[in-house]
Amino acid sequence: MMWFEKLCRFSAKHFLWAAGDVESFKNRAENAVSSQFINSLKFTGLDVEPYEVILASYAGAAIAFLISIAIDVIIFYFHAFSIESIGILTLMLMVIATMAFPLAALQFLSEYPKTKAEYMKIHSLGDIPEVLSYIVMYLKLVPNMEDGIRFAARESNTSLGKDLKKLVWDVEVRVYRSMDDAITSFANLWGEWSDYFKRAIHLIRSAVDEKSKSERNVTLDRALDIVMEGTKDRMADFVNKLHQPTLVVYSIGVMIPLALIAMMPASSIVGLKVSVLQIFLLYDVILPIILFFYIRKILLLRPAAFNPPIIPRSHPELKNVDRKKNFMEALAAGIFFVVGYIGDAKIASISFFDPLSHYIPSALFLLWGVAASISIYCLKTYAPHKKIRDEIREMEKEFSDSLYVIGKRIGEGRPAEEAFNYASKTMEGSNMGRIFALTSFNLTSIRTSLHGALFDKKFGSLRHVYSDRIRAVMHLFVEGVKKSYEEAGMAAVKMAEHLKQLQEVERRIKNSLGTLTAVLRSTATAFAPLIAGITLGITELISKVVGNMDLSGISENDFISGTSNFSFNINPEYFILVVGIYVIQLVFLLIRFANGIDEGDDKVEYMYSVGKAMPVAIATFSIATVISMILFGALSPSF
């Protein structure tokens, strides 16, 4: 049971009393929700009732409101319950946050089933090219639609593969009269989201009825071409629509906020009191939340394409990955820098070290501690996953060429062990070469079957290869060898061509996204931290200039408070800390945006990218801050 179902159950158990007449409330809830909402519950498989969702959304909003009020009370307490001490700007930010937080919770929970359904459908579309290629490759070998669907459902662990498993089950329990009826219904269901998938399915159905093998293969190839072109077109359309959202993220997340930082010292001239609490609320709470939801909204529209391989925890190279141990080591590294922060504060009191401590703010130690903890945990936990993923992708690139070699040898009537041995020598030094060498060894030394040589759980050459693509194709190859060596050889050559086609589509999609994501990553790791560091130096310069200005001759009617000296009363250490936290949040948000565009919903790739980007960003921010404060500090006496 997922968290949303648990929340709905909890709300129905503890808050149903607030609805009054229970049966009446249930009926009103059933009538209030749309048919789209009901279809979303069915599609996602969420085991909840409409009234439970409504109760959960109301309860979530109420809890969010109480949390907001509690935070407001704490803020009032630290300001001695004085509105004048808090300031108008802080009060406005508190009111906005107190209203926005419950409304956001209400909207998020009430729309969650529809959002999840849309997310699942869009990401299932990314499975179409691979799943359909399994069906096409099988039908070229055995022109039986039901067996082809069963093969694709068995070999694919994707969302669409699970839908095919359900389709096969529905046929077995007689929900549909035949597989033909089931496929028609399936094509119509997905036609709303993917017209090219619907057209491809109908072409495949017609191909099975073709009497001529050559005509059948031409029709099947046409169905696969439609899917490939449709995938490319959807992704190209998404890329074209990304320019404006990227500009918005860049503007409201980087340029405008960081430019406003430099203007804050001058705000004292017009009598506007700016406190570190106000800056913290604006930069470290409100802005990140706005950016998070905006980025999330954009990424929900991304058409998924070619989902990454799933690596189980049982993989030999992942057995030594201890998340708790990595977390404790990362935490220890963070504490080390906190101790450095305390030590720097003590060193600052010694006159000999005073110049050094003046130019290296103590707040940077805290930021280094946070960055070190995040980076160490992410890299130690997810680098092994990344390494295995990269090896699998490299193997898939090699696989199409090696499959072509095997297909040619098998087509000549050579035995399987000879074909695999020849391919291993041809691909010597590569991962696929080692796998084919092990396959040949199993066939000649252990005298096992071809299926056992490849897939046996104890000694099979593919037992630690977690690529659905490679395993599915080799299953097809085994089936083909049982039928005919010549047929299997021809099928292997055709499968190699299909894999090349898949890889070419993947490469083009990556290239179309590469420029945009590279800009986002460089902004997160270099450009935004650099601007933030330079801006802090400018801020210190402006605060000193404003503090030394004599404005006693200017009247209050000129939007000035009437005092002769003005100063920016925020401790520079706190100011650096607040801006540094915002830089860390920008790394999380912009890397999520870039990885979401490039890789989709891939947690491993995202966490690994954060681990690499975080120390670079904080190092850039630290260097820029120190250098800018030295340079601009040297200019301040001239004023």
PDB file of C-alpha atoms in Angstrom, residues 22 24 92 99 108-109 171 329 399 461 529 544 575:
ATOM      1  CA  VAL A  22     -21.601   9.660   6.394  1.00  0.00           C
ATOM      2  CA  SER A  24     -24.858  11.471   2.399  1.00  0.00           C
ATOM      3  CA  MET A  92       3.368  40.027   4.280  1.00  0.00           C
ATOM      4  CA  MET A  99      -2.380  31.016   2.886  1.00  0.00           C
ATOM      5  CA  PHE A 108      -1.836  18.508  -4.541  1.00  0.00           C
ATOM      6  CA  LEU A 109      -3.784  15.840  -2.621  1.00  0.00           C
ATOM      7  CA  VAL A 171      -7.809 -12.861 -22.134  1.00  0.00           C
ATOM      8  CA  GLU A 329      30.241   8.763   6.919  1.00  0.00           C
ATOM      9  CA  PHE A 399      25.406  -6.215 -28.815  1.00  0.00           C
ATOM     10  CA  SER A 461      26.541 -16.119 -19.182  1.00  0.00           C
ATOM     11  CA  PRO A 529      27.297  30.281  -7.853  1.00  0.00           C
ATOM     12  CA  LYS A 544      29.483  50.320   3.357  1.00  0.00           C
ATOM     13  CA  PHE A 575      23.774  36.852   4.628  1.00  0.00           C
TER      14      PHE A 575
END
